[in-house]
Short mmCIF file of C-alpha atoms and ligand atoms in Angstrom, two decimals:
data_model
loop_
_atom_site.label_atom_id
_atom_site.label_comp_id
_atom_site.label_asym_id
_atom_site.label_seq_id
_atom_site.Cartn_x
_atom_site.Cartn_y
_atom_site.Cartn_z
CA MET A 1 0.00 0.00 0.00
CA ALA A 2 1.06 3.62 -0.47
CA VAL A 3 0.31 7.04 0.99
CA THR A 4 1.06 10.29 -0.82
CA ARG A 5 0.73 13.47 1.19
CA SER A 6 0.47 16.79 -0.66
CA GLY A 7 -0.46 20.34 0.24
CA GLY A 8 0.16 22.10 3.51
CA PHE A 9 1.64 25.60 3.65
CA ALA A 10 4.90 24.23 2.23
CA GLY A 11 3.23 22.34 -0.62
CA LEU A 12 5.82 19.56 -0.41
CA VAL A 13 4.89 16.05 -1.57
CA ARG A 14 5.83 13.02 0.55
CA ARG A 15 5.22 9.44 -0.56
CA ALA A 16 5.50 6.31 1.57
CA GLU A 17 5.13 2.71 0.38
CA VAL A 18 4.85 -0.37 2.53
CA ASP A 19 4.27 -4.02 1.66
CA SER A 20 1.67 -5.24 4.13
CA ALA A 21 3.06 -8.80 3.81
CA ASP A 22 6.17 -7.57 5.65
CA HIS A 23 4.26 -5.66 8.31
CA PRO A 24 1.55 -7.47 10.28
CA THR A 25 0.51 -4.22 12.02
CA VAL A 26 -0.17 -2.62 8.64
CA ALA A 27 -2.06 -5.70 7.46
CA GLY A 28 -4.16 -5.62 10.64
CA LEU A 29 -5.00 -1.92 10.24
CA ILE A 30 -5.89 -2.41 6.56
CA GLY A 31 -8.50 -4.91 7.74
CA ASP A 32 -10.13 -2.19 9.88
CA VAL A 33 -10.22 0.44 7.13
CA ARG A 34 -13.10 1.06 4.71
CA LEU A 35 -11.66 3.20 1.90
CA ASP A 36 -15.01 3.38 0.10
CA ASP A 37 -16.61 5.08 3.12
CA VAL A 38 -14.32 8.10 3.40
CA PRO A 39 -16.07 11.42 2.78
CA GLU A 40 -15.39 13.54 -0.32
CA PRO A 41 -12.49 15.87 0.47
CA ARG A 42 -13.53 19.38 1.50
CA PRO A 43 -10.63 21.57 0.40
CA GLN A 44 -9.32 23.75 3.23
CA PRO A 45 -6.42 26.22 3.02
CA ASP A 46 -3.01 24.73 3.75
CA ARG A 47 -4.32 21.43 5.11
CA TYR A 48 -2.73 18.21 3.92
CA VAL A 49 -4.35 16.06 1.24
CA TYR A 50 -3.71 12.28 1.44
CA ASP A 51 -3.91 9.94 -1.53
CA ILE A 52 -4.23 6.45 -0.11
CA GLU A 53 -3.76 3.33 -2.23
CA ILE A 54 -4.48 -0.14 -0.87
CA GLY A 55 -4.09 -2.77 -3.58
CA ASP A 56 -6.51 -1.79 -6.33
CA HIS A 57 -8.47 0.60 -4.11
CA SER A 58 -7.65 4.26 -3.72
CA ALA A 59 -9.15 7.31 -2.05
CA GLN A 60 -8.32 10.94 -1.45
CA VAL A 61 -8.80 12.10 2.13
CA GLY A 62 -8.49 15.55 3.66
CA GLU A 63 -6.40 15.94 6.81
CA ALA A 64 -9.43 17.02 8.82
CA ASP A 65 -11.28 13.81 7.87
CA LEU A 66 -8.47 11.46 8.81
CA HIS A 67 -9.68 9.71 11.97
CA GLY A 68 -9.61 6.36 13.72
CA PRO A 69 -8.00 3.32 12.08
CA LEU A 70 -7.35 5.20 8.81
CA ARG A 71 -5.37 7.86 10.69
CA GLU A 72 -3.46 5.14 12.53
CA LEU A 73 -2.71 3.36 9.27
CA VAL A 74 -1.54 6.53 7.49
CA ASP A 75 0.68 7.58 10.43
CA HIS A 76 2.16 4.09 10.60
CA VAL A 77 2.90 3.87 6.88
CA MET A 78 4.38 7.40 6.77
CA THR A 79 6.71 6.46 9.65
CA LEU A 80 7.72 3.11 8.15
CA GLY A 81 8.00 4.02 4.50
CA GLY A 82 8.61 7.78 4.50
CA MET B 1 -10.73 55.49 -3.49
CA VAL B 2 -10.91 59.06 -4.73
CA GLN B 3 -13.14 58.12 -7.62
CA ARG B 4 -15.50 56.19 -5.45
CA THR B 5 -15.87 59.10 -3.03
CA LEU B 6 -16.67 61.40 -5.94
CA THR B 7 -19.49 59.20 -7.13
CA LEU B 8 -21.25 59.54 -3.80
CA ASP B 9 -23.97 62.14 -3.80
CA HIS B 10 -22.92 64.83 -1.36
CA GLU B 11 -26.39 65.62 -0.12
CA GLN B 12 -27.10 61.94 0.45
CA ARG B 13 -23.85 61.69 2.37
CA ARG B 14 -24.62 64.63 4.61
CA THR B 15 -28.02 63.17 5.41
CA ARG B 16 -26.46 59.83 6.26
CA VAL B 17 -23.86 61.45 8.52
CA ALA B 18 -26.62 63.37 10.30
CA ALA B 19 -28.65 60.20 10.78
CA GLN B 20 -25.62 58.44 12.22
CA LEU B 21 -25.07 61.26 14.69
CA ILE B 22 -28.58 60.80 16.01
CA ALA B 23 -28.77 57.03 15.89
CA GLN B 24 -25.37 56.09 17.22
CA PRO B 25 -23.37 56.76 20.39
CA PRO B 26 -20.46 59.17 20.02
CA PRO B 27 -17.51 57.67 18.14
CA ALA B 28 -15.17 55.67 20.32
CA THR B 29 -12.00 57.51 21.28
CA THR B 30 -9.98 54.29 21.54
CA PRO B 31 -8.01 53.70 18.35
CA VAL B 32 -8.54 50.45 16.45
CA ALA B 33 -6.31 47.81 18.02
CA ALA B 34 -5.60 44.11 17.78
CA ASN B 35 -7.23 41.71 20.24
CA ARG B 36 -4.91 38.70 20.38
CA THR B 37 -5.14 35.47 22.35
CA LEU B 38 -2.43 32.82 22.22
CA HIS B 39 -3.04 29.18 23.10
CA ASP B 40 -0.81 26.13 23.55
CA ALA B 41 -2.03 22.76 22.19
CA ALA B 42 0.74 20.97 24.15
CA HIS B 43 1.41 18.71 21.12
CA LYS B 44 -2.17 17.48 21.00
CA GLU B 45 -4.69 18.30 18.24
CA THR B 46 -7.48 19.81 20.30
CA LEU B 47 -8.17 23.45 19.52
CA PRO B 48 -7.71 26.04 20.80
CA GLY B 49 -5.81 24.56 23.77
CA ARG B 50 -4.73 26.23 27.00
CA THR B 51 -4.66 30.05 26.99
CA VAL B 52 -1.13 31.32 27.50
CA ARG B 53 -1.31 35.01 26.61
CA ALA B 54 -4.13 37.52 26.29
CA GLU B 55 -3.95 40.95 24.65
CA GLY B 56 -1.65 43.28 26.53
CA ALA B 57 -0.27 40.55 28.80
CA PRO B 58 3.51 40.27 29.21
CA ALA B 59 5.60 37.85 27.14
CA THR B 60 5.18 34.20 28.14
CA GLY B 61 8.80 33.15 27.68
CA ASP B 62 7.60 30.55 25.17
CA GLN B 63 9.43 31.74 22.04
CA GLN B 64 6.83 30.47 19.58
CA ALA B 65 3.84 31.94 21.39
CA ASP B 66 5.62 35.27 21.73
CA GLU B 67 6.72 35.33 18.08
CA VAL B 68 3.17 34.69 16.89
CA TYR B 69 1.79 37.32 19.28
CA ASP B 70 4.14 39.90 17.74
CA TRP B 71 3.48 38.84 14.14
CA LEU B 72 -0.29 38.92 14.62
CA GLY B 73 0.17 42.49 15.83
CA VAL B 74 2.30 43.47 12.82
CA THR B 75 -0.15 41.87 10.37
CA PHE B 76 -3.08 43.61 12.06
CA ASP B 77 -1.20 46.92 11.89
CA PHE B 78 -0.34 46.36 8.22
CA TYR B 79 -3.94 45.80 7.13
CA ASN B 80 -5.15 48.69 9.24
CA THR B 81 -2.51 51.20 8.17
CA ALA B 82 -2.19 50.20 4.51
CA TYR B 83 -5.85 49.54 3.70
CA GLY B 84 -7.89 50.81 6.67
CA ARG B 85 -9.02 47.26 7.45
CA ASN B 86 -9.89 46.52 11.08
CA SER B 87 -8.72 42.91 11.48
CA ILE B 88 -9.40 39.89 9.28
CA ASP B 89 -13.13 40.47 8.86
CA GLY B 90 -12.93 44.27 8.74
CA GLY B 91 -15.01 44.31 11.93
CA GLY B 92 -12.40 43.87 14.65
CA LEU B 93 -12.41 40.06 14.76
CA PRO B 94 -10.28 38.84 17.69
CA LEU B 95 -7.08 37.12 16.54
CA VAL B 96 -6.79 33.64 18.00
CA ALA B 97 -3.75 31.41 17.49
CA THR B 98 -2.53 28.05 18.77
CA VAL B 99 1.12 26.99 18.87
CA HIS B 100 2.71 23.57 19.55
CA TYR B 101 -0.01 21.80 17.54
CA SER B 102 0.48 18.04 17.16
CA VAL B 103 3.91 16.34 17.12
CA ASP B 104 6.74 17.32 14.72
CA TYR B 105 4.03 18.99 12.66
CA ASP B 106 5.50 20.59 9.51
CA ASN B 107 2.67 22.98 8.86
CA ALA B 108 0.70 26.09 9.76
CA PHE B 109 -2.88 26.75 8.69
CA TRP B 110 -5.91 29.00 9.02
CA GLU B 111 -8.63 26.78 10.43
CA GLY B 112 -11.59 29.02 9.49
CA SER B 113 -11.65 30.99 12.71
CA GLN B 114 -8.13 30.78 14.11
CA MET B 115 -4.44 30.23 13.30
CA VAL B 116 -2.66 26.95 14.02
CA TYR B 117 1.12 26.37 14.07
CA GLY B 118 3.18 23.20 14.33
CA ASP B 119 6.70 23.16 15.76
CA GLY B 120 8.34 21.71 12.63
CA ASP B 121 10.17 18.38 12.71
CA GLN B 122 13.65 19.98 13.08
CA GLN B 123 14.89 17.74 10.25
CA ILE B 124 13.44 19.71 7.33
CA PHE B 125 11.71 22.60 9.05
CA LYS B 126 13.05 24.41 12.08
CA THR B 127 10.17 26.84 12.57
CA PHE B 128 6.77 27.99 11.34
CA THR B 129 6.41 30.84 13.83
CA GLY B 130 9.69 32.62 13.02
CA PRO B 131 9.06 34.12 9.58
CA LEU B 132 6.51 36.97 9.60
CA ASP B 133 5.29 36.11 6.10
CA VAL B 134 3.90 32.75 7.31
CA THR B 135 1.56 34.56 9.71
CA GLY B 136 0.76 37.16 7.04
CA HIS B 137 -0.02 34.35 4.58
CA GLU B 138 -2.30 32.47 6.97
CA LEU B 139 -4.23 35.50 8.20
CA THR B 140 -4.77 36.51 4.58
CA HIS B 141 -6.59 33.19 4.05
CA GLY B 142 -9.00 34.64 6.62
CA VAL B 143 -9.25 37.94 4.75
CA THR B 144 -10.01 36.03 1.54
CA GLN B 145 -12.63 33.96 3.36
CA TYR B 146 -14.37 37.05 4.74
CA SER B 147 -14.19 38.73 1.31
CA GLY B 148 -16.33 36.05 -0.29
CA GLY B 149 -13.68 33.40 -0.78
CA LEU B 150 -11.80 31.80 -3.64
CA ASP B 151 -12.63 28.10 -4.11
CA TYR B 152 -9.63 26.12 -2.92
CA ASN B 153 -8.94 24.06 -6.02
CA GLY B 154 -7.59 24.56 -9.53
CA GLN B 155 -7.01 28.14 -10.73
CA SER B 156 -9.20 29.82 -8.09
CA GLY B 157 -7.32 27.80 -5.45
CA ALA B 158 -3.97 28.89 -6.88
CA LEU B 159 -5.24 32.50 -6.74
CA ASN B 160 -6.26 31.97 -3.11
CA GLU B 161 -2.73 30.75 -2.38
CA SER B 162 -1.15 33.55 -4.40
CA VAL B 163 -3.13 36.28 -2.63
CA SER B 164 -1.87 34.86 0.68
CA ASP B 165 1.73 34.88 -0.59
CA VAL B 166 1.33 38.41 -1.95
CA PHE B 167 0.09 39.93 1.30
CA GLY B 168 2.37 37.67 3.37
CA SER B 169 5.31 39.18 1.52
CA LEU B 170 3.85 42.70 1.73
CA VAL B 171 3.46 42.44 5.53
CA LYS B 172 7.15 41.57 5.72
CA GLN B 173 8.12 44.41 3.36
CA TYR B 174 5.98 46.83 5.39
CA HIS B 175 7.59 45.70 8.64
CA LEU B 176 11.09 46.11 7.19
CA GLY B 177 10.22 49.38 5.44
CA GLN B 178 11.38 47.96 2.11
CA THR B 179 10.69 49.18 -1.40
CA ALA B 180 9.88 46.68 -4.15
CA ASP B 181 13.49 46.56 -5.36
CA GLN B 182 14.82 45.98 -1.83
CA ALA B 183 12.49 43.07 -0.97
CA ASP B 184 13.59 39.43 -1.27
CA TRP B 185 10.16 38.32 -2.58
CA LEU B 186 10.66 34.96 -0.86
CA ILE B 187 8.03 33.02 1.06
CA GLY B 188 9.23 31.16 4.13
CA GLN B 189 12.83 32.36 4.14
CA GLY B 190 14.55 30.96 7.24
CA MET B 191 12.23 27.99 7.77
CA PHE B 192 14.44 25.23 6.42
CA THR B 193 17.11 23.63 8.59
CA ASP B 194 20.73 23.80 7.41
CA ALA B 195 20.31 20.22 6.11
CA VAL B 196 18.11 21.45 3.26
CA ASN B 197 19.52 22.98 0.10
CA GLY B 198 17.13 25.88 -0.33
CA VAL B 199 16.60 29.52 0.64
CA ALA B 200 12.81 29.42 1.08
CA LEU B 201 9.63 27.60 0.02
CA ARG B 202 8.68 29.86 -2.85
CA SER B 203 10.12 32.76 -4.81
CA MET B 204 7.78 35.34 -6.32
CA LYS B 205 10.72 36.90 -8.16
CA ALA B 206 11.88 33.63 -9.71
CA PRO B 207 9.31 30.85 -9.20
CA GLY B 208 10.90 27.40 -9.36
CA THR B 209 14.23 28.45 -7.80
CA ALA B 210 13.53 28.48 -4.04
CA TYR B 211 15.00 25.03 -3.32
CA ASP B 212 16.66 22.11 -5.06
CA ASP B 213 17.36 19.35 -2.60
CA PRO B 214 18.13 15.61 -2.86
CA ALA B 215 15.39 14.71 -0.36
CA LEU B 216 12.75 17.34 -1.24
CA GLY B 217 13.28 17.59 -4.97
CA LYS B 218 13.19 20.85 -6.86
CA ASP B 219 10.82 23.78 -6.33
CA PRO B 220 8.04 22.88 -8.84
CA GLN B 221 6.54 26.36 -9.29
CA PRO B 222 5.98 27.66 -12.83
CA ALA B 223 6.22 31.37 -13.67
CA GLN B 224 4.35 31.05 -16.96
CA MET B 225 0.84 30.01 -17.97
CA ALA B 226 2.41 27.71 -20.59
CA ASP B 227 3.95 25.68 -17.72
CA TYR B 228 0.71 25.40 -15.66
CA VAL B 229 0.75 22.03 -13.86
CA GLU B 230 -2.36 19.82 -14.13
CA THR B 231 -2.44 17.46 -11.13
CA ASP B 232 -4.90 15.75 -8.79
CA SER B 233 -2.77 16.30 -5.69
CA ASP B 234 -2.81 19.40 -3.48
CA ASN B 235 -6.32 20.34 -4.69
CA GLY B 236 -5.09 20.70 -8.25
CA GLY B 237 -1.64 22.00 -7.39
CA VAL B 238 -2.72 25.19 -5.62
CA HIS B 239 0.74 25.62 -4.05
CA ILE B 240 2.42 24.99 -7.42
CA ASN B 241 0.43 27.10 -9.86
CA SER B 242 0.32 30.07 -7.47
CA GLY B 243 3.78 30.78 -8.94
CA ILE B 244 2.10 32.28 -12.03
CA PRO B 245 -0.04 34.98 -10.32
CA ASN B 246 2.75 35.46 -7.73
CA HIS B 247 5.16 36.38 -10.50
CA ALA B 248 2.61 38.68 -12.14
CA PHE B 249 2.31 40.60 -8.86
CA TYR B 250 6.09 40.80 -8.51
CA LEU B 251 6.37 42.20 -12.07
CA ALA B 252 3.66 44.81 -11.50
CA ALA B 253 5.14 45.85 -8.15
CA THR B 254 8.72 46.16 -9.35
CA THR B 255 7.67 48.03 -12.50
CA LEU B 256 5.83 50.58 -10.38
CA GLY B 257 8.55 50.78 -7.71
CA GLY B 258 8.28 52.30 -4.25
CA HIS B 259 6.42 50.54 -1.44
CA ALA B 260 4.67 47.61 -3.13
CA TRP B 261 1.68 47.70 -0.78
CA GLU B 262 0.77 51.23 -1.90
CA LYS B 263 0.06 50.69 -5.61
CA ALA B 264 0.17 47.05 -6.76
CA GLY B 265 -0.90 45.92 -3.28
CA ARG B 266 -3.81 48.37 -3.28
CA VAL B 267 -4.94 47.10 -6.68
CA TRP B 268 -4.86 43.46 -5.52
CA TYR B 269 -6.51 44.33 -2.18
CA ASP B 270 -9.36 46.27 -3.77
CA THR B 271 -9.91 43.46 -6.27
CA LEU B 272 -9.98 40.82 -3.53
CA THR B 273 -12.38 42.80 -1.35
CA SER B 274 -14.56 44.21 -4.16
CA LYS B 275 -17.35 41.70 -3.45
CA LYS B 276 -17.45 41.27 -7.25
CA LEU B 277 -14.74 38.64 -7.49
CA PRO B 278 -16.41 35.28 -8.26
CA SER B 279 -15.30 32.54 -5.85
CA GLY B 280 -14.53 30.33 -8.84
CA ALA B 281 -12.46 33.01 -10.62
CA ASP B 282 -9.77 31.76 -13.00
CA PHE B 283 -6.52 33.59 -13.76
CA VAL B 284 -7.99 35.54 -16.71
CA THR B 285 -10.97 36.72 -14.61
CA PHE B 286 -8.77 37.80 -11.71
CA ALA B 287 -6.23 39.47 -14.00
CA SER B 288 -8.95 41.36 -15.85
CA MET B 289 -10.42 42.54 -12.56
CA THR B 290 -7.04 43.80 -11.30
CA TYR B 291 -6.65 45.69 -14.57
CA ALA B 292 -10.11 47.24 -14.16
CA THR B 293 -9.34 48.09 -10.51
CA ALA B 294 -6.08 49.78 -11.52
CA GLY B 295 -8.05 51.82 -14.05
CA THR B 296 -10.54 52.89 -11.39
CA LEU B 297 -7.84 53.77 -8.86
CA PHE B 298 -5.25 55.41 -11.10
CA GLY B 299 -7.02 56.06 -14.39
CA VAL B 300 -7.48 54.09 -17.59
CA ASN B 301 -4.19 54.02 -19.56
CA SER B 302 -2.33 55.21 -16.48
CA THR B 303 1.20 53.96 -15.80
CA GLU B 304 -0.31 51.76 -13.09
CA SER B 305 -2.98 50.07 -15.19
CA ASP B 306 -0.47 49.56 -18.04
CA ALA B 307 1.96 47.94 -15.59
CA VAL B 308 -0.74 45.57 -14.35
CA ARG B 309 -1.77 44.54 -17.88
CA GLU B 310 1.86 44.08 -18.94
CA ALA B 311 2.67 42.02 -15.83
CA TRP B 312 -0.12 39.56 -16.60
CA ALA B 313 0.82 39.48 -20.29
CA THR B 314 4.41 38.56 -19.36
CA VAL B 315 3.23 35.46 -17.44
CA GLY B 316 0.97 34.52 -20.36
CA VAL B 317 -2.37 35.75 -19.02
CA LYS B 318 -4.19 38.16 -21.33
CA VAL B 319 -6.58 40.57 -19.64
CA THR B 320 -9.97 41.02 -21.28
ZN1 ZN C 1 -1.93 28.98 2.07
#
């Protein structure tokens, strides 16, 4: 899976990729995440935008909508693969 | 300004003044002043966090809170002195800010009603509270919001970003007493750690040249409409394509010379706050409105309106 973070005041792009087969914690969190249920991004000045890819599924999520297991997953992947 | 005053019917004006004298209490003697409150999120993400400094209170000793307190004051003073605007909303809105947001947070943002600052991770960014133009940029997002807004995606989003860079830079120039040729026209100078090969985040003078670093890549900003970047990330590249209108402002300001907030800044400010700017404005719409505003302020075919039209033409945007 992969996370690409864009936006923020700096406008820098950061991408992190992790193979869930190598990371049981990531695999576990993926099981808790429903990518199809994330709300449409509401653009807000200088907040981060996350493009999240899990296998064939992908979604764009605004920083303010990143909660719960999805937030945990994104933080974990950015730390591991960033 | 002058022209608008002239269009007002004098009799009508006198009547209105008389009515105000009857209907309202005597004018306040206290001058317009900032009303700042600083909070500390203590590395959590709950806003606004614990209050650490109210207006007029002594310095806290927390460098970041005290820097933001000062920069909110300078930005308030800039808008009030340069454009007669009383705070972000024009109606004396209290200025609320939170520092120490989240952990190693490489960002600052306007949340819709307050400012929020991270500490920076100390690897790439050493500070978000240090440079005055960051606070000027973020508070200007509030000014844009209260002026009717510019939709935060695509060209209108890049204009929203550019307007924040323009007035962020102007606040800094005002504070330093610089003329257009003396200014550095950089956004976020002094934010990067020594590990990063870059002078700032963006350059209005030379978009695309602010940094070139093995880890961060190269500053992706275009200066020309022909190089406009189509992308799905960052709401359609709002922090990338802002380079085009940023450079147009720089060109207009340096052509006109003097203090950039007085002429070019006034044209951009009046356009932003005209209440006629559509929230979905594209570059051509915004450019054409700045040209019309320059004509109203300084006269059609004046040096000023010519400079504005030429500046946009140079970046590949033709005013209509
Ligand atoms: Zn911004």
